[in-house]
PDB file of C-alpha atoms in Angstrom:
ATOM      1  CA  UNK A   1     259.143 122.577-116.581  1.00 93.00           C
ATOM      2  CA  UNK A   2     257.883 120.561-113.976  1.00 95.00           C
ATOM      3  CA  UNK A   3     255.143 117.479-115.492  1.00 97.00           C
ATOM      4  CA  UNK A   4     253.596 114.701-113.338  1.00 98.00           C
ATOM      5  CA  UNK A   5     250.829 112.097-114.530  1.00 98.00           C
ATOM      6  CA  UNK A   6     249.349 109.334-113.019  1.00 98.00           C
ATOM      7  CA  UNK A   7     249.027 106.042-114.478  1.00 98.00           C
ATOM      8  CA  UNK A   8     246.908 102.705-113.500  1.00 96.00           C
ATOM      9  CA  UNK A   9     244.129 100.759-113.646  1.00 97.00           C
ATOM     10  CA  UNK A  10     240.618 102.676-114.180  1.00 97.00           C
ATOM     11  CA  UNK A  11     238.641  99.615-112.717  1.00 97.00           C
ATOM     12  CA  UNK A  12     239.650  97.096-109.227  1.00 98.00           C
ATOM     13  CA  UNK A  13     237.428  95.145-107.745  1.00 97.00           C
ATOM     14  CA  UNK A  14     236.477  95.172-103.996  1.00 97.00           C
ATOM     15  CA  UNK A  15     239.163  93.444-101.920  1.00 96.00           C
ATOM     16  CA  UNK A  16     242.239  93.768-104.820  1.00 98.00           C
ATOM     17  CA  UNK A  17     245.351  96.202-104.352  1.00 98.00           C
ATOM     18  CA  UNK A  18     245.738  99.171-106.623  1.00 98.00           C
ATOM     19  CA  UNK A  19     248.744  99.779-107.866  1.00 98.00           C
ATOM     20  CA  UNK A  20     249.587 103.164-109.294  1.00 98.00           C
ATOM     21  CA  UNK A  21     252.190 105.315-110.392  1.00 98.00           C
ATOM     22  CA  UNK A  22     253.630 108.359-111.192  1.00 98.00           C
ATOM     23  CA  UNK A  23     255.901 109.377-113.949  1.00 98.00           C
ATOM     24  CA  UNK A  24     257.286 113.009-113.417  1.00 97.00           C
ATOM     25  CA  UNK A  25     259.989 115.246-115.116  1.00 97.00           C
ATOM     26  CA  UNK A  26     262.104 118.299-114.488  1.00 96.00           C
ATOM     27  CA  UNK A  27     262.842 117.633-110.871  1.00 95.00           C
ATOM     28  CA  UNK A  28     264.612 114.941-109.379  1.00 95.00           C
ATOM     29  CA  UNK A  29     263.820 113.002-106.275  1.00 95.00           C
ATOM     30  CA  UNK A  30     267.307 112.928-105.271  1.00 94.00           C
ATOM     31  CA  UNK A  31     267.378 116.638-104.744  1.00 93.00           C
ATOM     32  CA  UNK A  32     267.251 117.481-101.284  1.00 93.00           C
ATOM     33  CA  UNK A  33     263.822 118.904 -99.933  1.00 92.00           C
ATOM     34  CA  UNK A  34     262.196 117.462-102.590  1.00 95.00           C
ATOM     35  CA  UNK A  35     258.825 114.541-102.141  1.00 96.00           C
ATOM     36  CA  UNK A  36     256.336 113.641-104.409  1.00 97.00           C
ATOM     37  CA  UNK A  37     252.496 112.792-102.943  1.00 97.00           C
ATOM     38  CA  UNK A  38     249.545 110.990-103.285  1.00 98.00           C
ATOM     39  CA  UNK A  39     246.094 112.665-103.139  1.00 98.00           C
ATOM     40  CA  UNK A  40     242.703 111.792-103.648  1.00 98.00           C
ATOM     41  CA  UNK A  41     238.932 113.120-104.516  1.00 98.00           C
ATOM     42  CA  UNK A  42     235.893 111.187-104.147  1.00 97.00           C
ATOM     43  CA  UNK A  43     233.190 112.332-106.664  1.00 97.00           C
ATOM     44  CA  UNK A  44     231.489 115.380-105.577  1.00 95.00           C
ATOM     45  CA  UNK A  45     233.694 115.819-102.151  1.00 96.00           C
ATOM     46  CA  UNK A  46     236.639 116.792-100.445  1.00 97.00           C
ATOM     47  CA  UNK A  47     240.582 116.750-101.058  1.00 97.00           C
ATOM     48  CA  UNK A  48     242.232 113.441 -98.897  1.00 97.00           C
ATOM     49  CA  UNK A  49     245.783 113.601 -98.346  1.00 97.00           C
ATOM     50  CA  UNK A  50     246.739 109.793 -98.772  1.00 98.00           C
ATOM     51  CA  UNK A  51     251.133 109.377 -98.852  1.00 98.00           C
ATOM     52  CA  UNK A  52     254.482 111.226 -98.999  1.00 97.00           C
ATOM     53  CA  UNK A  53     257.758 110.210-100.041  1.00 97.00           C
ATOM     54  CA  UNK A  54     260.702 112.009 -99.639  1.00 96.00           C
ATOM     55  CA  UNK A  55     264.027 112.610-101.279  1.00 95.00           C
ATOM     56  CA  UNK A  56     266.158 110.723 -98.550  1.00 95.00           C
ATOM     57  CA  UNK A  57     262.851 107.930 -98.695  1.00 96.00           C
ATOM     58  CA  UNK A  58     261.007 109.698 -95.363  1.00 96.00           C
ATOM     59  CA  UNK A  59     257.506 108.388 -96.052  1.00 97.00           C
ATOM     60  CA  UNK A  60     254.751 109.455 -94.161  1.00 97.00           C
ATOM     61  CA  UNK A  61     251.060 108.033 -94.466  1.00 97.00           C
ATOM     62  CA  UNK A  62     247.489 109.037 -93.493  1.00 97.00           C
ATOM     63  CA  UNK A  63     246.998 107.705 -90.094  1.00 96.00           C
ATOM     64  CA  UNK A  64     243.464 106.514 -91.248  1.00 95.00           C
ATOM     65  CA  UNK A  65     244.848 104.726 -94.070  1.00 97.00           C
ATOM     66  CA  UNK A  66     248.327 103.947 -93.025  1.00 97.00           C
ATOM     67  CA  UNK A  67     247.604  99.868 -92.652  1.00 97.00           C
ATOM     68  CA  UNK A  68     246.532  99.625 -96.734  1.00 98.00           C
ATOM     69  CA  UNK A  69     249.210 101.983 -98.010  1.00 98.00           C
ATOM     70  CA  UNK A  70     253.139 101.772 -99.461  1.00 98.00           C
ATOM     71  CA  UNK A  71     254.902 103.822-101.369  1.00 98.00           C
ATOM     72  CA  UNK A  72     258.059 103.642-102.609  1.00 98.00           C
ATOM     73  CA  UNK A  73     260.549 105.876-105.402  1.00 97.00           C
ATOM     74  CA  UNK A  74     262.685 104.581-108.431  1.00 96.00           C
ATOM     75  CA  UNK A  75     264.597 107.708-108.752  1.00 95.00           C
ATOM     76  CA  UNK A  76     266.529 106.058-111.994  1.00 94.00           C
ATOM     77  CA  UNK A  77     262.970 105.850-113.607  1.00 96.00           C
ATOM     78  CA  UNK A  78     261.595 109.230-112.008  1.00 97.00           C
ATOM     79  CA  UNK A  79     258.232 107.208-110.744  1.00 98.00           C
ATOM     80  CA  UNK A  80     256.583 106.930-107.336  1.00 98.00           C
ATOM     81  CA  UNK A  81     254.406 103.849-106.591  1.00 98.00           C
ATOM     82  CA  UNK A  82     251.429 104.216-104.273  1.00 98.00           C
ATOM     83  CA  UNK A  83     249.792 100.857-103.693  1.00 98.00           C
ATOM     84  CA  UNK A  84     246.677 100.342-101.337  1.00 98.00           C
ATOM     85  CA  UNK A  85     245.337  96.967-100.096  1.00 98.00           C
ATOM     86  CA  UNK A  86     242.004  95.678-100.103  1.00 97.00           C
ATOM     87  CA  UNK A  87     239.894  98.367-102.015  1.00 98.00           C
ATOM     88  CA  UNK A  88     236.303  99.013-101.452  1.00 97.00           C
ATOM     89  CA  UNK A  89     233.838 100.832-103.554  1.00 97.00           C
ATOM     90  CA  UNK A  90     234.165 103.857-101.034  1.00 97.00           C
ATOM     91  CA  UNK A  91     238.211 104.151-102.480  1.00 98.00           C
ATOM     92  CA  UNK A  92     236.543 105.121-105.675  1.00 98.00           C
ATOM     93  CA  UNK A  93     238.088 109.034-106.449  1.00 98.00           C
ATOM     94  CA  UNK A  94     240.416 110.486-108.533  1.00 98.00           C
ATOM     95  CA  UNK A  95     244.022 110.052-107.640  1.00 98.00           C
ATOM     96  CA  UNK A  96     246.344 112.706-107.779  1.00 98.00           C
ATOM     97  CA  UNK A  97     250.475 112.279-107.075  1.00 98.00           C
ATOM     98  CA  UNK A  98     251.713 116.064-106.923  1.00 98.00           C
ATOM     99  CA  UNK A  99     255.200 117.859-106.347  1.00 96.00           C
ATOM    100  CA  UNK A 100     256.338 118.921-102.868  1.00 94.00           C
ATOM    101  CA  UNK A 101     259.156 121.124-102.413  1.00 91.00           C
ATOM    102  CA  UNK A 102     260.660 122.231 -99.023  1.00 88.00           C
ATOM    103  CA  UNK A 103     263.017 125.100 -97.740  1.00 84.00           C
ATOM    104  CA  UNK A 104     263.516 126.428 -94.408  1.00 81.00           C
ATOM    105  CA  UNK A 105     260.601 125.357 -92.899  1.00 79.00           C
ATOM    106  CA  UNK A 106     258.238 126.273 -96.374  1.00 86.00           C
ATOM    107  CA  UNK A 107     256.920 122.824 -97.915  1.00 88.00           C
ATOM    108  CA  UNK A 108     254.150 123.340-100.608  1.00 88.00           C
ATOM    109  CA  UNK A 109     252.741 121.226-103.453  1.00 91.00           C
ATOM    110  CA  UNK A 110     253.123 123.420-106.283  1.00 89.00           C
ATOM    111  CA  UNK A 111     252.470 121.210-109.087  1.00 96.00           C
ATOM    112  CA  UNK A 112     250.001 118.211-109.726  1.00 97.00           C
ATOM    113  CA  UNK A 113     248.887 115.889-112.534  1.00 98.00           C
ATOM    114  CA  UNK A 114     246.086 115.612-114.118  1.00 97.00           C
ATOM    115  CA  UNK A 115     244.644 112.922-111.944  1.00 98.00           C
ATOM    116  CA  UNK A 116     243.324 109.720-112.970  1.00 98.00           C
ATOM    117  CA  UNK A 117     239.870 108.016-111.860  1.00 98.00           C
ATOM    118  CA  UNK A 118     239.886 104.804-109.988  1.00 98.00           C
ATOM    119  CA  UNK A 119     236.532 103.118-110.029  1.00 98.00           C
ATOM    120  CA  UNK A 120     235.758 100.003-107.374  1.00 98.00           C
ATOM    121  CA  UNK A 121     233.144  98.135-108.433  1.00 96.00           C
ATOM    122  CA  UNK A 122     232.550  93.951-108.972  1.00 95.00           C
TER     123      UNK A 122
ATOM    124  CA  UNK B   1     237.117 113.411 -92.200  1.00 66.00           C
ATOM    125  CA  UNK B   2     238.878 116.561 -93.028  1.00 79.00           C
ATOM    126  CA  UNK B   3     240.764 118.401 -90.258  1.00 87.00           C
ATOM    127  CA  UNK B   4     240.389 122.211 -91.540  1.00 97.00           C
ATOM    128  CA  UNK B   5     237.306 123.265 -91.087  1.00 97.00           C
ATOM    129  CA  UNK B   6     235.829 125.478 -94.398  1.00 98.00           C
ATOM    130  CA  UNK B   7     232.434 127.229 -94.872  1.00 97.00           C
ATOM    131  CA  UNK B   8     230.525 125.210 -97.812  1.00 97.00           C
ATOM    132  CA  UNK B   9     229.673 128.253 -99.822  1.00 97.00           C
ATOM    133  CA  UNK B  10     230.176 131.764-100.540  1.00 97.00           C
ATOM    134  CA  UNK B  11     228.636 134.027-102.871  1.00 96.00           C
ATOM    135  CA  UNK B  12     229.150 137.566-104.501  1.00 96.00           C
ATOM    136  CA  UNK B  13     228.259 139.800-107.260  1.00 96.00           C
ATOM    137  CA  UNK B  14     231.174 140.126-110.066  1.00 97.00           C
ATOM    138  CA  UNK B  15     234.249 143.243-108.650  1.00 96.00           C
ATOM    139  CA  UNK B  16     233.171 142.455-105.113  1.00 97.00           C
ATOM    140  CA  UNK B  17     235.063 140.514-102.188  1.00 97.00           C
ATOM    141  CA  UNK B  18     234.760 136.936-101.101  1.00 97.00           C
ATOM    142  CA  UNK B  19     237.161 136.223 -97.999  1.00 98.00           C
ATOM    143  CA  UNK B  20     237.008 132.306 -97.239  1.00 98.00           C
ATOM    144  CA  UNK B  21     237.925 130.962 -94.033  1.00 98.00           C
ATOM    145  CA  UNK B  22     240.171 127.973 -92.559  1.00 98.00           C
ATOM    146  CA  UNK B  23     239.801 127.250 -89.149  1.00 98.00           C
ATOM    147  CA  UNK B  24     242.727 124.484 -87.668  1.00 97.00           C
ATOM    148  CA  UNK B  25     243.954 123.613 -84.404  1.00 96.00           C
ATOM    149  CA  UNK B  26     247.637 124.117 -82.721  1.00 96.00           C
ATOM    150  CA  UNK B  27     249.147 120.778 -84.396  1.00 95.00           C
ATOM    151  CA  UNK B  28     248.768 122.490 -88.112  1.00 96.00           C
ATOM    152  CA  UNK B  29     247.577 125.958 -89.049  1.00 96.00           C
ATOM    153  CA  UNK B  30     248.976 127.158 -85.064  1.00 96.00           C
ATOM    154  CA  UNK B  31     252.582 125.803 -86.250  1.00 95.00           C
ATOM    155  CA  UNK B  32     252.528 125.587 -89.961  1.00 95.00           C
ATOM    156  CA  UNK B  33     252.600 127.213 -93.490  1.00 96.00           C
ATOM    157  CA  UNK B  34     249.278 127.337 -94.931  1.00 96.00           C
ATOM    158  CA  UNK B  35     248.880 127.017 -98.473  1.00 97.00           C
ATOM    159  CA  UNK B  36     245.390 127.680-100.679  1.00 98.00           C
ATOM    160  CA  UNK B  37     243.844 125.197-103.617  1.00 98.00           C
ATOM    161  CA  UNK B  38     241.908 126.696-106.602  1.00 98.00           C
ATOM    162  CA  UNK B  39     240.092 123.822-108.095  1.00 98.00           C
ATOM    163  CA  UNK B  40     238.056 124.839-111.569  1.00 97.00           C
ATOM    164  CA  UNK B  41     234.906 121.917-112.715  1.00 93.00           C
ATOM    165  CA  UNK B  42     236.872 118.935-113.929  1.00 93.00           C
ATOM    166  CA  UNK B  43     240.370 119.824-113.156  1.00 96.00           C
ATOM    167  CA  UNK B  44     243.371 119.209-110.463  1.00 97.00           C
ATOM    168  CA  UNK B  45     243.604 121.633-108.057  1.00 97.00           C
ATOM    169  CA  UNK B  46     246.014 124.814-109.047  1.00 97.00           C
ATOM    170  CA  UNK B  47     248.253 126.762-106.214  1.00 97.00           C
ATOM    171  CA  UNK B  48     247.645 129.819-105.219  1.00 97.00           C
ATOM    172  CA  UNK B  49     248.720 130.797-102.249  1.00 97.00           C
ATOM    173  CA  UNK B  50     251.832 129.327-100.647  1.00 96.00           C
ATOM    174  CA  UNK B  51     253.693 129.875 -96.783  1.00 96.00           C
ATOM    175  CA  UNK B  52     250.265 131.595 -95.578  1.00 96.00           C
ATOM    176  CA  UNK B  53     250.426 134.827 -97.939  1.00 96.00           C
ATOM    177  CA  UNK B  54     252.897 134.089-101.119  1.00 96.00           C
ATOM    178  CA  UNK B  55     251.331 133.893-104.447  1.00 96.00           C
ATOM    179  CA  UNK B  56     252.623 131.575-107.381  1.00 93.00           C
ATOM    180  CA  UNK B  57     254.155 133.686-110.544  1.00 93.00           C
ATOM    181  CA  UNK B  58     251.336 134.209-112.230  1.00 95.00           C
ATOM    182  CA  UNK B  59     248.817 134.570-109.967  1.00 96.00           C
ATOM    183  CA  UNK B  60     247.023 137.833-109.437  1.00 96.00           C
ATOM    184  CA  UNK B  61     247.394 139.764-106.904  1.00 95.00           C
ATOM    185  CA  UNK B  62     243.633 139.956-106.815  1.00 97.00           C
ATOM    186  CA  UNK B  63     243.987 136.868-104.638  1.00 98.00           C
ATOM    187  CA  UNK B  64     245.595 137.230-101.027  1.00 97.00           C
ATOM    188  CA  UNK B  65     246.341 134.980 -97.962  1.00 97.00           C
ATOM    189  CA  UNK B  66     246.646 135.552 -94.279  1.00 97.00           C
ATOM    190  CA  UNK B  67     247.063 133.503 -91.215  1.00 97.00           C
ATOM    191  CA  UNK B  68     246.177 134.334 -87.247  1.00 96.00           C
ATOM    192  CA  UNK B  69     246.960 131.711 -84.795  1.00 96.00           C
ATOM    193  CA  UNK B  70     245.068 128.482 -85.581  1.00 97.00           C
ATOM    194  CA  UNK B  71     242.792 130.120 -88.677  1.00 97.00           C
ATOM    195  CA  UNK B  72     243.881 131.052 -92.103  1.00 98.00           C
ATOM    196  CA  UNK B  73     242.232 133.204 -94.518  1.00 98.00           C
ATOM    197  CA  UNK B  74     241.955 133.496 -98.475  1.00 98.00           C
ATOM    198  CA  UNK B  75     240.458 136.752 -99.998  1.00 98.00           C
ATOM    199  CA  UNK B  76     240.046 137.346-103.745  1.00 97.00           C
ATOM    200  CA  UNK B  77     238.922 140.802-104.494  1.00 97.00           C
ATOM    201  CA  UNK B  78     237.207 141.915-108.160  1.00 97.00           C
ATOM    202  CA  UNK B  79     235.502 138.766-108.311  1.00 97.00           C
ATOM    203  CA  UNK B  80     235.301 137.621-111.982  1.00 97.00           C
ATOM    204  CA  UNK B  81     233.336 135.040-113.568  1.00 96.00           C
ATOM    205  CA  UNK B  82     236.089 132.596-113.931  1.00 95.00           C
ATOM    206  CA  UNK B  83     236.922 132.213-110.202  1.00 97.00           C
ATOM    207  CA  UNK B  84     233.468 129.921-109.649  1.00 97.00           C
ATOM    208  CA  UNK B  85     235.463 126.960-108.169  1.00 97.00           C
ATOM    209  CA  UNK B  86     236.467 124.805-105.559  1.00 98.00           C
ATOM    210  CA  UNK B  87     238.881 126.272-102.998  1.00 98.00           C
ATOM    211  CA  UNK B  88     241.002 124.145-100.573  1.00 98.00           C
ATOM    212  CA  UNK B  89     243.233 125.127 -97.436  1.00 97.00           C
ATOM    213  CA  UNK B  90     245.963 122.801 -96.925  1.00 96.00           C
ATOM    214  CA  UNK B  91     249.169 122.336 -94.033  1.00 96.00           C
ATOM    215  CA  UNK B  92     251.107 119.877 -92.267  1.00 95.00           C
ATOM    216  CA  UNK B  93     249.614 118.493 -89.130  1.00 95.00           C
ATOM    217  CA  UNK B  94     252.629 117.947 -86.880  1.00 94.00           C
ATOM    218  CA  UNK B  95     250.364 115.357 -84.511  1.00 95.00           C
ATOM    219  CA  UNK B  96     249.000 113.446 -87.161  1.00 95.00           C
ATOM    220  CA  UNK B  97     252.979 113.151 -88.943  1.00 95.00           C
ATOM    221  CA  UNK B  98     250.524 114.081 -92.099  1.00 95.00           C
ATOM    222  CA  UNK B  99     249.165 116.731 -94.785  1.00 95.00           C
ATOM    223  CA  UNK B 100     245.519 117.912 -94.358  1.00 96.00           C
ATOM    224  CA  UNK B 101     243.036 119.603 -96.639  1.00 97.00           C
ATOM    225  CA  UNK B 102     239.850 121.723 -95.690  1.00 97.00           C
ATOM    226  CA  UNK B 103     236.652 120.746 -96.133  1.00 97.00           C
ATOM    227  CA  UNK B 104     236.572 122.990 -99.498  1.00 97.00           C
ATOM    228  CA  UNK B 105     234.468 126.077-100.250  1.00 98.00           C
ATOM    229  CA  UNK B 106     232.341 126.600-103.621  1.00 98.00           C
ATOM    230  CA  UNK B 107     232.746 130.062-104.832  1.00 97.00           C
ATOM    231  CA  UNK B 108     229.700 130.907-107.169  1.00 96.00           C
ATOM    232  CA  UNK B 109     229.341 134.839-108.637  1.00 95.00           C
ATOM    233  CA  UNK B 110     226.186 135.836-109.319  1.00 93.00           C
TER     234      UNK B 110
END
């Protein structure tokens, strides 16, 4: 059974880096064709693809965001760190890290945690 | 900000048809798997439809997927009470070197 849940702060303030992670289980991130991503939702609006980490440490990033984002794996401790620079109240959403598998040419997210809501404000 | 483009709303009577729409370009739909986001009030988004037209064990076959070219297309038939959500198209965008989401399209049954 594949879990994931985030974990981090619930409150930044403008200009300081979030740091957040997820813990997962019942998949590894050594396995080949296997990443884990980050996603986000603003209140009220749309799904934002934010970071991907692969198995063999690919990353990719949201070209918009690219400059403000890292993430890296501890496959030991079966966590993925997304950390973005200089938040402003606009970064306020709910964060999501979710499974991606690949095969062939198939890549889908097929599982997700719960989220958790990150809230910029002084 | 969102690269698929989704219709805002759609609308039907409980046991009737709601097809939703994805429209893309040739750097994601026109050269990748499409995959389809069910997102209930308050809660992450749920798979159900995977490589354009695959469903998730578990999911009913009440909800399909289809792609043409650079547009995709979700249809749940015998619309039910408890499909009023959010739904999201998602690929790869092979110019961009990143995932994309739709704009997202409220389902309401009247």
């Amino acid at each position: 059974q594949i879990t994931l849940k985030e974990s981090g702060p619930t409150l930044v303030k403008p200009t300081q880096t979030l740091t957040l992670t997820c813990t997962f289980s019942g998949f590894s991130l050594s396995t080949s064709g296997v990443g884990v991503g980050w996603i986000r939702q603003p209140p009220g609006k749309a799904l934002e693809w934010l970071a991907l980490i692969y198995w063999d440490d690919d990353k990719r990033y949201s070209p918009s965001l690219k400059s403000r984002l890292t993430i890296t794996k501890d496959t030991s401790k079966n966590q993925v760190v997304l950390t973005m620079t200089n938040m402003d109240p606009v970064d306020t959403a709910t964060y999501y890290c979710a499974h991606r598998g690949c095969s062939g040419g198939s890549c889908y997210s097929g599982y997700w945690g719960q989220g958790t809501l990150v809230t910029v404000s002084s | 900000q969102s690269v698929l483009t989704q219709p805002p709303s759609v609308s039907a009577a409980p046991g009737q048809k709601v097809t939703i729409s994805c429209s893309g370009s040739t750097s994601n739909i026109g050269k990748n798997y499409v995959s389809w986001y069910q997102q209930l009030p308050g809660t992450a988004p749920k798979l159900l439809i995977y490589d354009n037209n695959k469903r998730p064990s578990g999911i009913p076959d009440r909800f399909s997927g289809s792609k043409s070219g650079t547009s995709a297309t979700l249809g749940i038939t015998g619309l039910q009470t408890g499909d009023e959500a959010d739904y999201y198209c998602g690929t790869w965008d092979n110019s961009l070197s990143a995932g994309v989401f739709g704009t997202g399209t409220k389902v309401t049954v009247l």
